[in-house]
PDB file of C-alpha atoms and ligand atoms in Angstrom:
ATOM      1  CA  MET C   1       0.092  -0.127   0.294  1.00 88.00           C
ATOM      2  CA  ASP C   2       1.041   3.579  -0.613  1.00 96.00           C
ATOM      3  CA  TYR C   3       0.239   5.226   2.161  1.00 98.00           C
ATOM      4  CA  GLU C   4       1.578   8.461   1.198  1.00 97.00           C
ATOM      5  CA  GLU C   5      -0.606   8.465  -2.246  1.00 98.00           C
ATOM      6  CA  LEU C   6      -3.463   7.397   0.012  1.00 98.00           C
ATOM      7  CA  ARG C   7      -3.172  10.566   2.683  1.00 98.00           C
ATOM      8  CA  GLU C   8      -3.131  12.857  -0.639  1.00 98.00           C
ATOM      9  CA  GLN C   9      -6.123  11.223  -2.365  1.00 98.00           C
ATOM     10  CA  MET C  10      -7.413  11.705   1.133  1.00 98.00           C
ATOM     11  CA  VAL C  11      -6.943  15.642   1.503  1.00 98.00           C
ATOM     12  CA  ILE C  12      -7.762  15.970  -2.356  1.00 98.00           C
ATOM     13  CA  THR C  13     -11.032  14.431  -1.991  1.00 98.00           C
ATOM     14  CA  GLN C  14     -12.593  14.541   1.653  1.00 98.00           C
ATOM     15  CA  LEU C  15     -10.765  17.257   3.173  1.00 98.00           C
ATOM     16  CA  ILE C  16     -10.769  20.084  -0.240  1.00 98.00           C
ATOM     17  CA  PRO C  17     -13.825  19.648  -1.166  1.00 98.00           C
ATOM     18  CA  ARG C  18     -15.805  20.213   1.790  1.00 98.00           C
ATOM     19  CA  GLY C  19     -13.951  23.622   2.840  1.00 98.00           C
ATOM     20  CA  ILE C  20     -10.752  22.921   4.917  1.00 98.00           C
ATOM     21  CA  LYS C  21      -8.274  26.015   3.757  1.00 98.00           C
ATOM     22  CA  ASP C  22      -5.969  26.047   6.350  1.00 98.00           C
ATOM     23  CA  SER C  23      -2.359  24.543   4.390  1.00 98.00           C
ATOM     24  CA  ARG C  24      -1.164  24.241   7.378  1.00 98.00           C
ATOM     25  CA  VAL C  25      -4.080  21.804   8.464  1.00 98.00           C
ATOM     26  CA  LEU C  26      -4.098  20.008   4.805  1.00 98.00           C
ATOM     27  CA  GLU C  27      -0.319  19.675   5.150  1.00 98.00           C
ATOM     28  CA  ALA C  28      -0.276  18.063   8.270  1.00 98.00           C
ATOM     29  CA  MET C  29      -3.060  15.356   7.292  1.00 98.00           C
ATOM     30  CA  LYS C  30      -0.597  14.387   4.577  1.00 98.00           C
ATOM     31  CA  ARG C  31       2.019  14.141   6.716  1.00 98.00           C
ATOM     32  CA  VAL C  32       0.691  11.938  10.015  1.00 98.00           C
ATOM     33  CA  PRO C  33       0.407   8.227   9.523  1.00 98.00           C
ATOM     34  CA  ARG C  34      -2.837   7.466  10.116  1.00 98.00           C
ATOM     35  CA  HIS C  35      -2.903   4.174   9.388  1.00 98.00           C
ATOM     36  CA  LEU C  36      -0.722   3.659  12.524  1.00 97.00           C
ATOM     37  CA  PHE C  37      -3.427   4.894  14.250  1.00 97.00           C
ATOM     38  CA  VAL C  38      -6.138   1.684  13.617  1.00 97.00           C
ATOM     39  CA  ASP C  39      -5.436  -2.336  14.291  1.00 95.00           C
ATOM     40  CA  VAL C  40      -3.042  -3.661  11.949  1.00 96.00           C
ATOM     41  CA  SER C  41      -6.050  -5.580  10.047  1.00 96.00           C
ATOM     42  CA  MET C  42      -7.529  -2.146   9.085  1.00 96.00           C
ATOM     43  CA  GLN C  43      -4.413  -0.291   8.175  1.00 97.00           C
ATOM     44  CA  ASN C  44      -5.720  -0.585   3.986  1.00 96.00           C
ATOM     45  CA  SER C  45      -9.096   0.972   4.873  1.00 97.00           C
ATOM     46  CA  ALA C  46      -7.486   3.772   7.452  1.00 98.00           C
ATOM     47  CA  TYR C  47      -8.025   6.463   4.849  1.00 98.00           C
ATOM     48  CA  ASP C  48     -11.504   5.790   3.823  1.00 98.00           C
ATOM     49  CA  ASP C  49     -13.811   8.539   4.751  1.00 98.00           C
ATOM     50  CA  MET C  50     -15.512   7.173   8.290  1.00 98.00           C
ATOM     51  CA  ALA C  51     -14.827   7.222  11.783  1.00 97.00           C
ATOM     52  CA  MET C  52     -13.214   3.441  12.512  1.00 97.00           C
ATOM     53  CA  PRO C  53     -13.292   1.418  15.933  1.00 96.00           C
ATOM     54  CA  ILE C  54     -10.237   1.235  17.762  1.00 95.00           C
ATOM     55  CA  GLY C  55     -11.176  -1.164  20.795  1.00 93.00           C
ATOM     56  CA  ASP C  56     -13.055  -0.926  23.936  1.00 92.00           C
ATOM     57  CA  GLY C  57     -16.230   0.367  22.374  1.00 91.00           C
ATOM     58  CA  GLN C  58     -14.496   3.497  21.002  1.00 95.00           C
ATOM     59  CA  THR C  59     -13.474   5.155  17.569  1.00 95.00           C
ATOM     60  CA  ILE C  60     -11.122   6.984  15.438  1.00 97.00           C
ATOM     61  CA  SER C  61     -12.976  10.147  14.145  1.00 97.00           C
ATOM     62  CA  GLN C  62     -13.636  10.244  10.218  1.00 98.00           C
ATOM     63  CA  PRO C  63     -10.972  12.598   8.814  1.00 98.00           C
ATOM     64  CA  TYR C  64     -13.132  15.286   7.883  1.00 98.00           C
ATOM     65  CA  MET C  65     -14.195  15.726  11.457  1.00 98.00           C
ATOM     66  CA  VAL C  66     -10.415  15.535  12.368  1.00 98.00           C
ATOM     67  CA  ALA C  67      -9.593  18.226   9.983  1.00 98.00           C
ATOM     68  CA  ILE C  68     -12.327  20.651  10.581  1.00 98.00           C
ATOM     69  CA  MET C  69     -11.643  20.987  13.961  1.00 98.00           C
ATOM     70  CA  THR C  70      -8.591  21.140  13.787  1.00 99.00           C
ATOM     71  CA  GLU C  71      -9.202  24.600  11.424  1.00 98.00           C
ATOM     72  CA  LEU C  72     -11.109  25.591  13.728  1.00 98.00           C
ATOM     73  CA  LEU C  73      -8.700  26.124  16.426  1.00 98.00           C
ATOM     74  CA  GLU C  74      -7.152  28.679  14.414  1.00 98.00           C
ATOM     75  CA  LEU C  75      -3.479  27.313  15.298  1.00 98.00           C
ATOM     76  CA  SER C  76      -0.038  29.513  14.417  1.00 98.00           C
ATOM     77  CA  GLY C  77       2.335  27.126  16.109  1.00 98.00           C
ATOM     78  CA  LYS C  78       2.963  28.990  19.465  1.00 98.00           C
ATOM     79  CA  GLU C  79      -0.078  27.275  21.136  1.00 98.00           C
ATOM     80  CA  LYS C  80      -0.473  25.170  24.669  1.00 98.00           C
ATOM     81  CA  VAL C  81      -3.615  22.769  23.770  1.00 99.00           C
ATOM     82  CA  LEU C  82      -5.470  20.382  25.950  1.00 99.00           C
ATOM     83  CA  GLU C  83      -7.322  17.540  23.977  1.00 99.00           C
ATOM     84  CA  ILE C  84     -10.063  15.093  26.074  1.00 98.00           C
ATOM     85  CA  GLY C  85     -10.360  11.835  24.523  1.00 98.00           C
ATOM     86  CA  THR C  86      -7.139  10.208  23.451  1.00 98.00           C
ATOM     87  CA  GLY C  87      -8.512   7.295  22.023  1.00 98.00           C
ATOM     88  CA  SER C  88      -5.984   6.820  19.078  1.00 98.00           C
ATOM     89  CA  GLY C  89      -4.123   9.856  19.522  1.00 98.00           C
ATOM     90  CA  TYR C  90      -4.750  10.531  16.052  1.00 98.00           C
ATOM     91  CA  GLN C  91      -6.185  13.613  16.467  1.00 98.00           C
ATOM     92  CA  ALA C  92      -3.348  14.485  19.034  1.00 98.00           C
ATOM     93  CA  ALA C  93      -0.703  13.847  16.547  1.00 98.00           C
ATOM     94  CA  VAL C  94      -2.559  15.954  14.013  1.00 99.00           C
ATOM     95  CA  LEU C  95      -2.576  18.778  16.584  1.00 99.00           C
ATOM     96  CA  ALA C  96       1.054  18.121  17.552  1.00 98.00           C
ATOM     97  CA  GLU C  97       2.012  19.010  14.480  1.00 98.00           C
ATOM     98  CA  LEU C  98       0.355  22.634  14.347  1.00 98.00           C
ATOM     99  CA  SER C  99       0.966  23.600  17.982  1.00 98.00           C
ATOM    100  CA  LYS C 100       3.786  23.687  21.081  1.00 98.00           C
ATOM    101  CA  ASP C 101       2.407  21.059  23.181  1.00 98.00           C
ATOM    102  CA  VAL C 102      -0.423  19.229  23.406  1.00 99.00           C
ATOM    103  CA  TYR C 103      -1.973  17.794  26.873  1.00 99.00           C
ATOM    104  CA  THR C 104      -4.346  14.769  26.134  1.00 99.00           C
ATOM    105  CA  ILE C 105      -6.309  12.720  28.666  1.00 98.00           C
ATOM    106  CA  GLU C 106      -8.062   9.392  28.206  1.00 98.00           C
ATOM    107  CA  ARG C 107     -10.312   7.581  30.846  1.00 98.00           C
ATOM    108  CA  ILE C 108      -9.399   4.352  29.056  1.00 97.00           C
ATOM    109  CA  ALA C 109      -5.928   3.177  30.708  1.00 98.00           C
ATOM    110  CA  SER C 110      -5.725   0.791  27.981  1.00 97.00           C
ATOM    111  CA  LEU C 111      -6.506   2.984  25.001  1.00 97.00           C
ATOM    112  CA  ALA C 112      -4.042   5.767  27.018  1.00 98.00           C
ATOM    113  CA  GLU C 113      -0.846   3.921  27.063  1.00 98.00           C
ATOM    114  CA  LYS C 114      -1.557   2.357  23.383  1.00 97.00           C
ATOM    115  CA  SER C 115      -1.433   5.904  21.980  1.00 98.00           C
ATOM    116  CA  SER C 116       1.673   6.902  24.505  1.00 98.00           C
ATOM    117  CA  GLN C 117       3.916   4.102  22.509  1.00 98.00           C
ATOM    118  CA  LYS C 118       2.780   5.532  19.401  1.00 98.00           C
ATOM    119  CA  PHE C 119       3.780   8.665  20.262  1.00 98.00           C
ATOM    120  CA  SER C 120       6.972   7.721  21.695  1.00 98.00           C
ATOM    121  CA  LEU C 121       7.533   5.689  18.464  1.00 97.00           C
ATOM    122  CA  LEU C 122       6.849   8.116  15.902  1.00 98.00           C
ATOM    123  CA  GLY C 123       8.825  10.868  18.096  1.00 98.00           C
ATOM    124  CA  TYR C 124       5.836  13.333  19.125  1.00 98.00           C
ATOM    125  CA  ASP C 125       7.618  14.241  22.081  1.00 98.00           C
ATOM    126  CA  ASN C 126       5.622  17.123  22.743  1.00 98.00           C
ATOM    127  CA  ILE C 127       2.169  15.230  23.650  1.00 98.00           C
ATOM    128  CA  HIS C 128       1.991  15.102  27.420  1.00 98.00           C
ATOM    129  CA  VAL C 129      -0.909  11.668  28.159  1.00 98.00           C
ATOM    130  CA  LYS C 130      -2.571  10.910  31.195  1.00 98.00           C
ATOM    131  CA  THR C 131      -5.236   8.469  32.606  1.00 98.00           C
ATOM    132  CA  ALA C 132      -7.991  10.466  34.143  1.00 98.00           C
ATOM    133  CA  ASP C 133     -11.386  11.885  34.110  1.00 98.00           C
ATOM    134  CA  GLY C 134     -10.828  14.753  31.137  1.00 98.00           C
ATOM    135  CA  THR C 135     -14.141  16.539  32.137  1.00 98.00           C
ATOM    136  CA  LEU C 136     -11.623  17.999  35.003  1.00 98.00           C
ATOM    137  CA  GLY C 137      -9.334  19.535  32.737  1.00 98.00           C
ATOM    138  CA  TRP C 138      -5.735  19.227  33.575  1.00 98.00           C
ATOM    139  CA  THR C 139      -5.491  21.903  36.610  1.00 98.00           C
ATOM    140  CA  GLU C 140      -1.770  21.901  37.615  1.00 98.00           C
ATOM    141  CA  GLU C 141      -1.078  22.905  33.455  1.00 98.00           C
ATOM    142  CA  ALA C 142      -3.669  25.780  32.795  1.00 98.00           C
ATOM    143  CA  PRO C 143      -4.354  27.677  31.396  1.00 98.00           C
ATOM    144  CA  PHE C 144      -4.543  26.667  27.904  1.00 99.00           C
ATOM    145  CA  ASP C 145      -4.544  28.889  24.640  1.00 99.00           C
ATOM    146  CA  ARG C 146      -6.967  26.174  22.786  1.00 99.00           C
ATOM    147  CA  ILE C 147      -9.180  23.238  24.104  1.00 99.00           C
ATOM    148  CA  ILE C 148     -11.204  20.407  22.292  1.00 99.00           C
ATOM    149  CA  ILE C 149     -13.326  17.774  23.238  1.00 98.00           C
ATOM    150  CA  THR C 150     -13.124  14.765  20.811  1.00 98.00           C
ATOM    151  CA  ALA C 151     -16.506  12.984  22.931  1.00 98.00           C
ATOM    152  CA  ALA C 152     -19.933  13.913  22.552  1.00 98.00           C
ATOM    153  CA  SER C 153     -20.579  16.236  25.333  1.00 98.00           C
ATOM    154  CA  PRO C 154     -24.274  17.734  26.860  1.00 97.00           C
ATOM    155  CA  LYS C 155     -22.890  21.041  28.111  1.00 97.00           C
ATOM    156  CA  ILE C 156     -19.787  22.345  28.042  1.00 97.00           C
ATOM    157  CA  PRO C 157     -17.623  21.243  30.753  1.00 98.00           C
ATOM    158  CA  ASP C 158     -17.327  23.887  33.799  1.00 98.00           C
ATOM    159  CA  PRO C 159     -13.677  23.348  34.535  1.00 98.00           C
ATOM    160  CA  LEU C 160     -12.968  23.437  31.043  1.00 98.00           C
ATOM    161  CA  MET C 161     -14.320  27.274  30.392  1.00 98.00           C
ATOM    162  CA  GLU C 162     -12.476  27.892  33.383  1.00 98.00           C
ATOM    163  CA  GLN C 163      -8.922  26.843  32.672  1.00 98.00           C
ATOM    164  CA  LEU C 164      -9.095  27.993  28.854  1.00 98.00           C
ATOM    165  CA  ALA C 165      -6.925  31.145  28.391  1.00 98.00           C
ATOM    166  CA  LEU C 166      -8.006  34.622  27.598  1.00 98.00           C
ATOM    167  CA  ASP C 167      -8.556  34.853  23.928  1.00 98.00           C
ATOM    168  CA  GLY C 168      -8.225  31.129  23.461  1.00 98.00           C
ATOM    169  CA  ILE C 169     -10.788  28.763  21.731  1.00 99.00           C
ATOM    170  CA  LEU C 170     -12.227  25.813  22.527  1.00 99.00           C
ATOM    171  CA  VAL C 171     -14.297  23.657  20.282  1.00 98.00           C
ATOM    172  CA  ILE C 172     -16.830  20.406  21.542  1.00 98.00           C
ATOM    173  CA  PRO C 173     -19.370  18.655  19.840  1.00 98.00           C
ATOM    174  CA  VAL C 174     -22.626  19.642  22.050  1.00 98.00           C
ATOM    175  CA  GLY C 175     -25.803  18.290  22.701  1.00 98.00           C
ATOM    176  CA  SER C 176     -27.551  14.784  22.798  1.00 96.00           C
ATOM    177  CA  ARG C 177     -26.162  11.413  23.251  1.00 93.00           C
ATOM    178  CA  TYR C 178     -26.767  10.266  19.695  1.00 93.00           C
ATOM    179  CA  SER C 179     -26.183  13.952  17.979  1.00 97.00           C
ATOM    180  CA  GLN C 180     -24.392  16.397  18.348  1.00 98.00           C
ATOM    181  CA  GLN C 181     -23.214  19.863  16.266  1.00 98.00           C
ATOM    182  CA  LEU C 182     -19.812  21.278  16.726  1.00 98.00           C
ATOM    183  CA  LEU C 183     -19.738  24.458  19.350  1.00 98.00           C
ATOM    184  CA  LYS C 184     -16.636  26.915  18.657  1.00 98.00           C
ATOM    185  CA  ILE C 185     -16.303  29.301  21.326  1.00 98.00           C
ATOM    186  CA  ARG C 186     -14.284  32.158  21.884  1.00 98.00           C
ATOM    187  CA  LYS C 187     -13.193  33.521  25.339  1.00 98.00           C
ATOM    188  CA  THR C 188     -12.766  37.335  25.059  1.00 97.00           C
ATOM    189  CA  LYS C 189     -12.914  40.404  27.526  1.00 97.00           C
ATOM    190  CA  GLU C 190     -16.188  40.657  26.571  1.00 97.00           C
ATOM    191  CA  GLY C 191     -17.787  37.125  27.060  1.00 96.00           C
ATOM    192  CA  MET C 192     -18.453  34.100  25.648  1.00 97.00           C
ATOM    193  CA  LEU C 193     -18.146  34.125  21.582  1.00 98.00           C
ATOM    194  CA  GLU C 194     -20.364  30.912  20.168  1.00 98.00           C
ATOM    195  CA  GLU C 195     -20.301  30.150  16.567  1.00 98.00           C
ATOM    196  CA  TYR C 196     -22.228  26.720  16.021  1.00 98.00           C
ATOM    197  CA  HIS C 197     -20.897  24.546  13.141  1.00 98.00           C
ATOM    198  CA  THR C 198     -21.151  21.166  11.108  1.00 97.00           C
ATOM    199  CA  PRO C 199     -23.709  18.373  12.746  1.00 97.00           C
ATOM    200  CA  CYS C 200     -21.345  15.329  14.011  1.00 97.00           C
ATOM    201  CA  VAL C 201     -22.212  12.393  15.769  1.00 97.00           C
ATOM    202  CA  PHE C 202     -19.351  11.555  18.527  1.00 97.00           C
ATOM    203  CA  VAL C 203     -19.572   8.674  21.533  1.00 96.00           C
ATOM    204  CA  PRO C 204     -20.402   9.834  24.951  1.00 97.00           C
ATOM    205  CA  LEU C 205     -17.848  12.166  26.953  1.00 98.00           C
ATOM    206  CA  ILE C 206     -18.469  10.099  30.703  1.00 98.00           C
ATOM    207  CA  GLY C 207     -17.218  11.974  33.274  1.00 98.00           C
ATOM    208  CA  LYS C 208     -18.350  14.195  36.249  1.00 98.00           C
ATOM    209  CA  HIS C 209     -19.325  16.471  33.711  1.00 98.00           C
ATOM    210  CA  GLY C 210     -20.369  14.796  31.031  1.00 97.00           C
ATOM    211  CA  TRP C 211     -22.828  12.254  30.763  1.00 97.00           C
ATOM    212  CA  GLU C 212     -23.109   9.385  33.858  1.00 94.00           C
TER     213      GLU C 212
HETATM  214  N1  SAH U 301      -9.428  12.072  19.574  1.00 84.32           N
HETATM  215  C1  SAH U 301      -9.585  10.188  19.180  1.00 84.32           C
HETATM  216  C2  SAH U 301     -11.236  10.082  19.098  1.00 84.32           C
HETATM  217  C3  SAH U 301     -11.337   9.927  20.684  1.00 84.32           C
HETATM  218  S1  SAH U 301     -12.775   8.669  20.676  1.00 84.32           S
HETATM  219  C4  SAH U 301      -8.593  10.004  18.268  1.00 84.32           C
HETATM  220  O1  SAH U 301      -8.252  10.584  17.367  1.00 84.32           O
HETATM  221  O2  SAH U 301      -9.207   8.805  18.027  1.00 84.32           O
HETATM  222  C5  SAH U 301     -13.843   9.487  22.164  1.00 84.32           C
HETATM  223  C6  SAH U 301     -12.540   9.327  23.206  1.00 84.32           C
HETATM  224  O3  SAH U 301     -12.979  10.044  24.338  1.00 84.32           O
HETATM  225  C7  SAH U 301     -12.869   7.355  23.349  1.00 84.32           C
HETATM  226  O4  SAH U 301     -11.491   6.951  23.532  1.00 84.32           O
HETATM  227  C8  SAH U 301     -13.234   7.710  25.384  1.00 84.32           C
HETATM  228  O5  SAH U 301     -12.891   6.732  26.256  1.00 84.32           O
HETATM  229  C9  SAH U 301     -12.903   9.131  25.695  1.00 84.32           C
HETATM  230  N2  SAH U 301     -13.316   9.736  26.736  1.00 84.32           N
HETATM  231  C10 SAH U 301     -14.479   9.759  26.913  1.00 84.32           C
HETATM  232  N3  SAH U 301     -15.158   9.992  28.309  1.00 84.32           N
HETATM  233  C11 SAH U 301     -13.655  10.972  28.582  1.00 84.32           C
HETATM  234  C12 SAH U 301     -13.636  11.683  29.777  1.00 84.32           C
HETATM  235  N4  SAH U 301     -14.573  12.212  30.669  1.00 84.32           N
HETATM  236  N5  SAH U 301     -12.256  12.199  29.853  1.00 84.32           N
HETATM  237  C13 SAH U 301     -11.558  11.372  28.727  1.00 84.32           C
HETATM  238  N6  SAH U 301     -11.564  10.870  28.297  1.00 84.32           N
HETATM  239  C14 SAH U 301     -12.912  10.203  27.892  1.00 84.32           C
END
């Protein structure tokens, strides 16, 4: 399999036609080896236009969803980013290509360990992983310039809003357990600016400030 060619095709057929414009995001999606974040038996379909199972009932998001959430974060390369829901680690790797440091929290220990190993193997030494309830945030490392939640939430967890820096951006799928919409929030001196984007379906955010 020519994975580099598959990545190029993914960008040309799935991302650009749907409106992803940030050239840094498109380049990062061409670089990150998505097939190494799924099971060996599924590597050949890793660049298909869909989410895929990663074990423990969890999923790696569809490439387009990773791209749009990343684009909404407006990363320049200097940011300290918090991700809730490490899962396969793929989204964290894309973020790590485009920001200074990525702090990522996963509630399932086996997934956190597996993605940790991948980050070391691939040389992503700017990604920091911990197993915990991400709805509580990562107090010792706050504030964060950007926060991305990659699991479906009934509302924005209060601790995450508090841990977002002034002028920071937070992106989260909010809604019911079975369907959500991407919400982008900018924290300004005057208050929170909210913008709704594409409808989406994520696995539930389970924790103190998420679903039970
Ligand atoms: N970003 C991932 C996709 C994650 S799927 C990727 O690129 O592959 C959502 C993940 O969120 C699942 O792994 C799930 O276990 C995790 N999750 C759900 N609730 C959580 C919580 N409260 N804290 C941390 N992780 C959580």
